[in-house]
Amino acid sequence: MRIVKVKNYEEMSRKAANIIAAQVNLNPQTVLGLATGSTPIGTYERLVELCNNGDVDFSQVTTINLDEYYGLEPTHEQSYRYFMNKHLLTKININLANTHVPNGKATDIEAECRRYDELIENAGGIDLQLLGIGHDGHIGFNEPSDEFVMGTHCVTLNEITINANSRFFNSRDEVPKQALTMGIKAIMQASRVLLIASGDDKKEIMKKALFGPVTPAVPASILQLHRDLIVITPLDI
Ligand code: PGA
């Protein structure tokens, strides 16, 4: 694990974007695993700038997102497809057909999870996976549990996650209670993982995840076993 200590959110975002851009420049057909949430917004802003300046070309890139709320249309303002289009995908020169988010409106959940795993496999796996971390240690929507779940699956969100995400909805009741998420296998098989976290409210969980026992009770702790984990954070951990 490499920890890059930065001064603040802006520097974290700039450095994360630079690593992603370098990856795409080295391999124009990169498969990027992408994340939603407030943490990566600055990284995406910077990537849009780099693209507009001609410093990175996304025309041959494939993106595969970690997760999606179950039950939300892709056009819903709080869906992760909407988030990705708004913050990144419609602002860079990527072919939208090569951008993937689980289908939150799938009627056959099992089939959708299988489809997503096959999609990741057929893409040759993920070259660079960007991750944030939840206050409960989730990555994607892999919530604390008794076991690490390998494949894409449907999860029931826990109270901490619903409370944290209710800030984006009119009321807590509107937050979907379930989500589809990529499993631990695709994340751990990514050639490189880039974990970003800022805000003092993330300090304790970052310490637990990176230096505590590896346990499904703290899903992000599995990242300690990843062969190429880069952590960029302004937090003193
Ligand atoms: P946040 O979410 O970036 O909005 O804190 C992170 C996450 O839940 O993975």
mmCIF file of C-alpha atoms and ligand atoms in Angstrom:
data_model
loop_
_atom_site.group_PDB
_atom_site.id
_atom_site.type_symbol
_atom_site.label_atom_id
_atom_site.label_comp_id
_atom_site.label_asym_id
_atom_site.label_seq_id
_atom_site.Cartn_x
_atom_site.Cartn_y
_atom_site.Cartn_z
ATOM 1 C CA MET A 1 0.000 0.000 0.000
ATOM 2 C CA ARG A 2 1.204 3.472 -0.815
ATOM 3 C CA ILE A 3 -0.255 6.382 1.117
ATOM 4 C CA VAL A 4 0.039 9.789 -0.500
ATOM 5 C CA LYS A 5 -0.572 12.421 2.138
ATOM 6 C CA VAL A 6 -1.905 15.640 0.659
ATOM 7 C CA LYS A 7 -2.717 19.089 2.016
ATOM 8 C CA ASN A 8 -6.414 19.218 1.250
ATOM 9 C CA TYR A 9 -9.347 18.026 -0.867
ATOM 10 C CA GLU A 10 -8.175 20.010 -3.910
ATOM 11 C CA GLU A 11 -4.739 18.438 -3.914
ATOM 12 C CA MET A 12 -6.256 14.985 -3.382
ATOM 13 C CA SER A 13 -8.565 15.539 -6.364
ATOM 14 C CA ARG A 14 -5.758 16.847 -8.580
ATOM 15 C CA LYS A 15 -3.444 13.952 -7.764
ATOM 16 C CA ALA A 16 -6.168 11.341 -8.232
ATOM 17 C CA ALA A 17 -7.129 12.847 -11.592
ATOM 18 C CA ASN A 18 -3.497 12.946 -12.675
ATOM 19 C CA ILE A 19 -3.094 9.231 -11.902
ATOM 20 C CA ILE A 20 -6.259 8.385 -13.839
ATOM 21 C CA ALA A 21 -5.182 10.569 -16.778
ATOM 22 C CA ALA A 22 -1.710 8.979 -16.777
ATOM 23 C CA GLN A 23 -3.300 5.527 -16.848
ATOM 24 C CA VAL A 24 -5.442 6.509 -19.856
ATOM 25 C CA ASN A 25 -2.467 8.066 -21.617
ATOM 26 C CA LEU A 26 -0.415 4.901 -21.109
ATOM 27 C CA ASN A 27 -3.268 2.669 -22.252
ATOM 28 C CA PRO A 28 -5.922 4.513 -24.302
ATOM 29 C CA GLN A 29 -8.216 1.464 -24.054
ATOM 30 C CA THR A 30 -8.182 1.477 -20.266
ATOM 31 C CA VAL A 31 -11.098 0.032 -18.330
ATOM 32 C CA LEU A 32 -11.785 2.435 -15.477
ATOM 33 C CA GLY A 33 -13.808 1.401 -12.446
ATOM 34 C CA LEU A 34 -15.592 4.515 -11.205
ATOM 35 C CA ALA A 35 -17.273 5.617 -8.003
ATOM 36 C CA THR A 36 -19.968 8.100 -6.992
ATOM 37 C CA GLY A 37 -20.422 10.168 -3.820
ATOM 38 C CA SER A 38 -19.140 13.604 -2.855
ATOM 39 C CA THR A 39 -15.528 12.489 -2.586
ATOM 40 C CA PRO A 40 -14.756 11.954 -6.314
ATOM 41 C CA ILE A 41 -16.538 15.097 -7.575
ATOM 42 C CA GLY A 42 -13.319 17.154 -7.485
ATOM 43 C CA THR A 43 -11.429 14.379 -9.256
ATOM 44 C CA TYR A 44 -14.032 14.352 -12.019
ATOM 45 C CA GLU A 45 -13.917 18.156 -12.348
ATOM 46 C CA ARG A 46 -10.182 17.973 -12.826
ATOM 47 C CA LEU A 47 -10.481 15.148 -15.374
ATOM 48 C CA VAL A 48 -12.960 17.260 -17.375
ATOM 49 C CA GLU A 49 -10.395 20.091 -17.379
ATOM 50 C CA LEU A 50 -7.594 17.781 -18.475
ATOM 51 C CA CYS A 51 -9.779 16.445 -21.271
ATOM 52 C CA ASN A 52 -10.807 19.928 -22.421
ATOM 53 C CA ASN A 53 -7.148 20.961 -22.449
ATOM 54 C CA GLY A 54 -6.321 18.010 -24.688
ATOM 55 C CA ASP A 55 -4.206 16.361 -21.988
ATOM 56 C CA VAL A 56 -6.217 13.148 -21.957
ATOM 57 C CA ASP A 57 -8.361 11.393 -24.538
ATOM 58 C CA PHE A 58 -11.240 9.171 -23.367
ATOM 59 C CA SER A 59 -12.455 8.135 -26.816
ATOM 60 C CA GLN A 60 -11.394 4.500 -26.398
ATOM 61 C CA VAL A 61 -11.952 4.199 -22.652
ATOM 62 C CA THR A 62 -14.543 1.933 -21.023
ATOM 63 C CA THR A 63 -15.993 2.820 -17.621
ATOM 64 C CA ILE A 64 -17.677 0.424 -15.220
ATOM 65 C CA ASN A 65 -19.328 1.924 -12.152
ATOM 66 C CA LEU A 66 -19.430 0.268 -8.785
ATOM 67 C CA ASP A 67 -23.081 0.486 -7.935
ATOM 68 C CA GLU A 68 -26.599 1.819 -8.421
ATOM 69 C CA TYR A 69 -29.622 2.295 -6.195
ATOM 70 C CA TYR A 70 -32.236 -0.355 -6.763
ATOM 71 C CA GLY A 71 -35.524 1.070 -8.018
ATOM 72 C CA LEU A 72 -34.288 4.382 -9.441
ATOM 73 C CA GLU A 73 -34.639 5.211 -13.133
ATOM 74 C CA PRO A 74 -31.360 6.265 -14.786
ATOM 75 C CA THR A 75 -32.995 9.672 -15.296
ATOM 76 C CA HIS A 76 -33.696 10.106 -11.553
ATOM 77 C CA GLU A 77 -31.524 12.948 -10.247
ATOM 78 C CA GLN A 78 -30.179 10.803 -7.414
ATOM 79 C CA SER A 79 -29.425 7.765 -9.546
ATOM 80 C CA TYR A 80 -25.761 7.031 -9.984
ATOM 81 C CA ARG A 81 -26.141 6.936 -13.774
ATOM 82 C CA TYR A 82 -27.448 10.514 -13.600
ATOM 83 C CA PHE A 83 -24.562 11.489 -11.275
ATOM 84 C CA MET A 84 -21.938 10.027 -13.599
ATOM 85 C CA ASN A 85 -23.394 11.647 -16.693
ATOM 86 C CA LYS A 86 -23.664 15.004 -14.924
ATOM 87 C CA HIS A 87 -20.231 15.119 -13.309
ATOM 88 C CA LEU A 88 -18.104 13.375 -15.894
ATOM 89 C CA LEU A 89 -19.383 11.275 -18.738
ATOM 90 C CA THR A 90 -21.258 13.880 -20.786
ATOM 91 C CA LYS A 91 -18.401 16.373 -20.302
ATOM 92 C CA ILE A 92 -15.584 14.277 -21.739
ATOM 93 C CA ASN A 93 -15.030 12.741 -25.153
ATOM 94 C CA ILE A 94 -16.105 9.237 -24.134
ATOM 95 C CA ASN A 95 -18.470 7.030 -26.108
ATOM 96 C CA LEU A 96 -21.454 6.762 -23.721
ATOM 97 C CA ALA A 97 -22.136 3.261 -25.065
ATOM 98 C CA ASN A 98 -18.879 2.232 -23.389
ATOM 99 C CA THR A 99 -19.945 3.504 -19.958
ATOM 100 C CA HIS A 100 -21.662 1.077 -17.611
ATOM 101 C CA VAL A 101 -23.705 1.367 -14.427
ATOM 102 C CA PRO A 102 -25.829 -1.466 -13.006
ATOM 103 C CA ASN A 103 -29.464 -1.272 -14.119
ATOM 104 C CA GLY A 104 -31.379 -0.189 -11.016
ATOM 105 C CA LYS A 105 -34.673 -0.915 -12.745
ATOM 106 C CA ALA A 106 -33.866 -4.513 -13.656
ATOM 107 C CA THR A 107 -36.829 -6.779 -12.915
ATOM 108 C CA ASP A 108 -34.661 -9.889 -12.713
ATOM 109 C CA ILE A 109 -31.994 -8.919 -10.175
ATOM 110 C CA GLU A 110 -30.092 -12.194 -10.440
ATOM 111 C CA ALA A 111 -29.844 -11.873 -14.214
ATOM 112 C CA GLU A 112 -28.707 -8.250 -13.936
ATOM 113 C CA CYS A 113 -25.969 -9.202 -11.447
ATOM 114 C CA ARG A 114 -24.795 -12.007 -13.756
ATOM 115 C CA ARG A 115 -24.857 -9.638 -16.738
ATOM 116 C CA TYR A 116 -22.708 -7.131 -14.842
ATOM 117 C CA ASP A 117 -20.131 -9.729 -13.809
ATOM 118 C CA GLU A 118 -19.929 -10.988 -17.397
ATOM 119 C CA LEU A 119 -19.531 -7.438 -18.638
ATOM 120 C CA ILE A 120 -16.559 -6.920 -16.292
ATOM 121 C CA GLU A 121 -15.049 -10.231 -17.349
ATOM 122 C CA ASN A 122 -15.577 -9.570 -21.069
ATOM 123 C CA ALA A 123 -13.903 -6.179 -20.660
ATOM 124 C CA GLY A 124 -10.846 -8.050 -19.385
ATOM 125 C CA GLY A 125 -11.312 -6.805 -15.803
ATOM 126 C CA ILE A 126 -10.683 -3.354 -14.430
ATOM 127 C CA ASP A 127 -7.345 -1.622 -14.958
ATOM 128 C CA LEU A 128 -7.813 1.150 -12.414
ATOM 129 C CA GLN A 129 -10.534 1.223 -9.788
ATOM 130 C CA LEU A 130 -11.361 4.509 -8.068
ATOM 131 C CA LEU A 131 -12.907 4.100 -4.614
ATOM 132 C CA GLY A 132 -14.359 6.210 -1.848
ATOM 133 C CA ILE A 133 -15.183 4.746 1.544
ATOM 134 C CA GLY A 134 -18.406 4.839 3.568
ATOM 135 C CA HIS A 135 -18.528 5.720 7.259
ATOM 136 C CA ASP A 136 -19.221 2.059 7.958
ATOM 137 C CA GLY A 137 -16.271 0.962 5.813
ATOM 138 C CA HIS A 138 -18.260 0.057 2.729
ATOM 139 C CA ILE A 139 -16.661 0.096 -0.719
ATOM 140 C CA GLY A 140 -19.130 0.292 -3.551
ATOM 141 C CA PHE A 141 -22.194 -0.746 -1.609
ATOM 142 C CA ASN A 142 -20.479 -3.746 -0.045
ATOM 143 C CA GLU A 143 -21.833 -3.179 3.439
ATOM 144 C CA PRO A 144 -20.403 -4.719 6.638
ATOM 145 C CA SER A 145 -21.363 -8.361 6.751
ATOM 146 C CA ASP A 146 -20.294 -11.806 7.942
ATOM 147 C CA GLU A 147 -18.574 -12.560 4.657
ATOM 148 C CA PHE A 148 -17.049 -10.842 1.681
ATOM 149 C CA VAL A 149 -19.467 -11.251 -1.224
ATOM 150 C CA MET A 150 -17.537 -11.949 -4.405
ATOM 151 C CA GLY A 151 -19.876 -11.167 -7.290
ATOM 152 C CA THR A 152 -22.261 -8.349 -8.145
ATOM 153 C CA HIS A 153 -25.216 -8.592 -5.789
ATOM 154 C CA CYS A 154 -28.185 -6.783 -4.330
ATOM 155 C CA VAL A 155 -27.662 -5.355 -0.844
ATOM 156 C CA THR A 156 -29.910 -3.917 1.796
ATOM 157 C CA LEU A 157 -28.356 -0.618 2.812
ATOM 158 C CA ASN A 158 -27.681 -0.173 6.489
ATOM 159 C CA GLU A 159 -28.870 2.704 8.660
ATOM 160 C CA ILE A 160 -25.526 4.552 8.614
ATOM 161 C CA THR A 161 -25.500 4.559 4.813
ATOM 162 C CA ILE A 162 -29.150 5.581 4.482
ATOM 163 C CA ASN A 163 -28.619 8.421 6.978
ATOM 164 C CA ALA A 164 -25.448 9.605 5.212
ATOM 165 C CA ASN A 165 -27.113 9.540 1.793
ATOM 166 C CA SER A 166 -30.362 11.156 2.919
ATOM 167 C CA ARG A 167 -28.635 14.543 2.505
ATOM 168 C CA PHE A 168 -29.172 14.180 -1.243
ATOM 169 C CA PHE A 169 -32.887 13.377 -1.019
ATOM 170 C CA ASN A 170 -35.892 15.479 0.084
ATOM 171 C CA SER A 171 -36.457 13.139 2.984
ATOM 172 C CA ARG A 172 -34.912 10.029 4.511
ATOM 173 C CA ASP A 173 -37.914 7.998 3.368
ATOM 174 C CA GLU A 174 -37.029 8.670 -0.258
ATOM 175 C CA VAL A 175 -33.591 7.031 0.017
ATOM 176 C CA PRO A 176 -33.768 3.618 -1.669
ATOM 177 C CA LYS A 177 -33.246 0.807 0.810
ATOM 178 C CA GLN A 178 -31.490 -1.502 -1.630
ATOM 179 C CA ALA A 179 -28.741 -1.230 -4.188
ATOM 180 C CA LEU A 180 -26.879 -3.324 -6.726
ATOM 181 C CA THR A 181 -23.152 -3.389 -6.193
ATOM 182 C CA MET A 182 -20.089 -4.867 -7.761
ATOM 183 C CA GLY A 183 -18.641 -7.497 -5.451
ATOM 184 C CA ILE A 184 -15.265 -7.750 -3.782
ATOM 185 C CA LYS A 185 -13.781 -10.000 -6.478
ATOM 186 C CA ALA A 186 -13.905 -7.455 -9.314
ATOM 187 C CA ILE A 187 -12.522 -4.754 -7.018
ATOM 188 C CA MET A 188 -9.689 -6.955 -5.754
ATOM 189 C CA GLN A 189 -8.887 -8.149 -9.271
ATOM 190 C CA ALA A 190 -8.482 -4.593 -10.535
ATOM 191 C CA SER A 191 -4.859 -4.086 -11.521
ATOM 192 C CA ARG A 192 -4.658 -0.929 -9.442
ATOM 193 C CA VAL A 193 -6.936 0.562 -6.787
ATOM 194 C CA LEU A 194 -7.029 4.256 -5.973
ATOM 195 C CA LEU A 195 -8.738 5.025 -2.654
ATOM 196 C CA ILE A 196 -9.565 8.632 -1.842
ATOM 197 C CA ALA A 197 -11.027 9.961 1.403
ATOM 198 C CA SER A 198 -11.230 13.358 3.046
ATOM 199 C CA GLY A 199 -13.127 14.957 5.928
ATOM 200 C CA ASP A 200 -12.467 14.260 9.603
ATOM 201 C CA ASP A 201 -15.579 12.114 9.752
ATOM 202 C CA LYS A 202 -13.675 9.533 7.656
ATOM 203 C CA LYS A 203 -10.552 9.419 9.818
ATOM 204 C CA GLU A 204 -11.512 6.607 12.192
ATOM 205 C CA ILE A 205 -12.879 4.327 9.499
ATOM 206 C CA MET A 206 -9.796 4.917 7.340
ATOM 207 C CA LYS A 207 -7.546 3.880 10.245
ATOM 208 C CA LYS A 208 -9.636 0.761 10.835
ATOM 209 C CA ALA A 209 -9.749 -0.115 7.144
ATOM 210 C CA LEU A 210 -6.049 0.296 6.467
ATOM 211 C CA PHE A 211 -4.470 -0.770 9.754
ATOM 212 C CA GLY A 212 -7.093 -2.855 11.577
ATOM 213 C CA PRO A 213 -7.890 -6.527 11.103
ATOM 214 C CA VAL A 214 -8.990 -7.650 7.645
ATOM 215 C CA THR A 215 -12.639 -8.492 8.199
ATOM 216 C CA PRO A 216 -15.942 -8.344 6.286
ATOM 217 C CA ALA A 217 -17.203 -6.265 9.223
ATOM 218 C CA VAL A 218 -15.061 -3.490 7.648
ATOM 219 C CA PRO A 219 -15.311 -4.284 3.922
ATOM 220 C CA ALA A 220 -12.592 -1.808 2.895
ATOM 221 C CA SER A 221 -10.084 -3.679 5.093
ATOM 222 C CA ILE A 222 -9.733 -6.267 2.291
ATOM 223 C CA LEU A 223 -7.844 -3.580 0.360
ATOM 224 C CA GLN A 224 -4.848 -4.192 2.651
ATOM 225 C CA LEU A 225 -4.378 -7.374 0.625
ATOM 226 C CA HIS A 226 -4.450 -5.644 -2.750
ATOM 227 C CA ARG A 227 -1.190 -5.800 -4.676
ATOM 228 C CA ASP A 228 -1.322 -2.191 -5.880
ATOM 229 C CA LEU A 229 -3.314 0.082 -3.592
ATOM 230 C CA ILE A 230 -2.725 3.827 -3.688
ATOM 231 C CA VAL A 231 -4.400 5.862 -0.956
ATOM 232 C CA ILE A 232 -4.609 9.617 -1.423
ATOM 233 C CA THR A 233 -5.858 11.516 1.587
ATOM 234 C CA PRO A 234 -5.335 14.699 3.588
ATOM 235 C CA LEU A 235 -6.237 12.772 6.767
ATOM 236 C CA ASP A 236 -3.686 12.002 9.486
ATOM 237 C CA ILE A 237 -4.088 8.267 9.654
HETATM 238 P P1 PGA B 1 -19.029 10.083 0.033
HETATM 239 O O1 PGA B 1 -19.429 8.557 -0.082
HETATM 240 O O2 PGA B 1 -17.923 10.291 -0.939
HETATM 241 O O3 PGA B 1 -20.275 10.835 -0.344
HETATM 242 O O4 PGA B 1 -18.613 10.289 1.450
HETATM 243 C C1 PGA B 1 -18.419 7.604 -0.094
HETATM 244 C C2 PGA B 1 -19.026 6.232 -0.164
HETATM 245 O O5 PGA B 1 -20.121 6.027 0.398
HETATM 246 O O6 PGA B 1 -18.400 5.343 -0.755
#
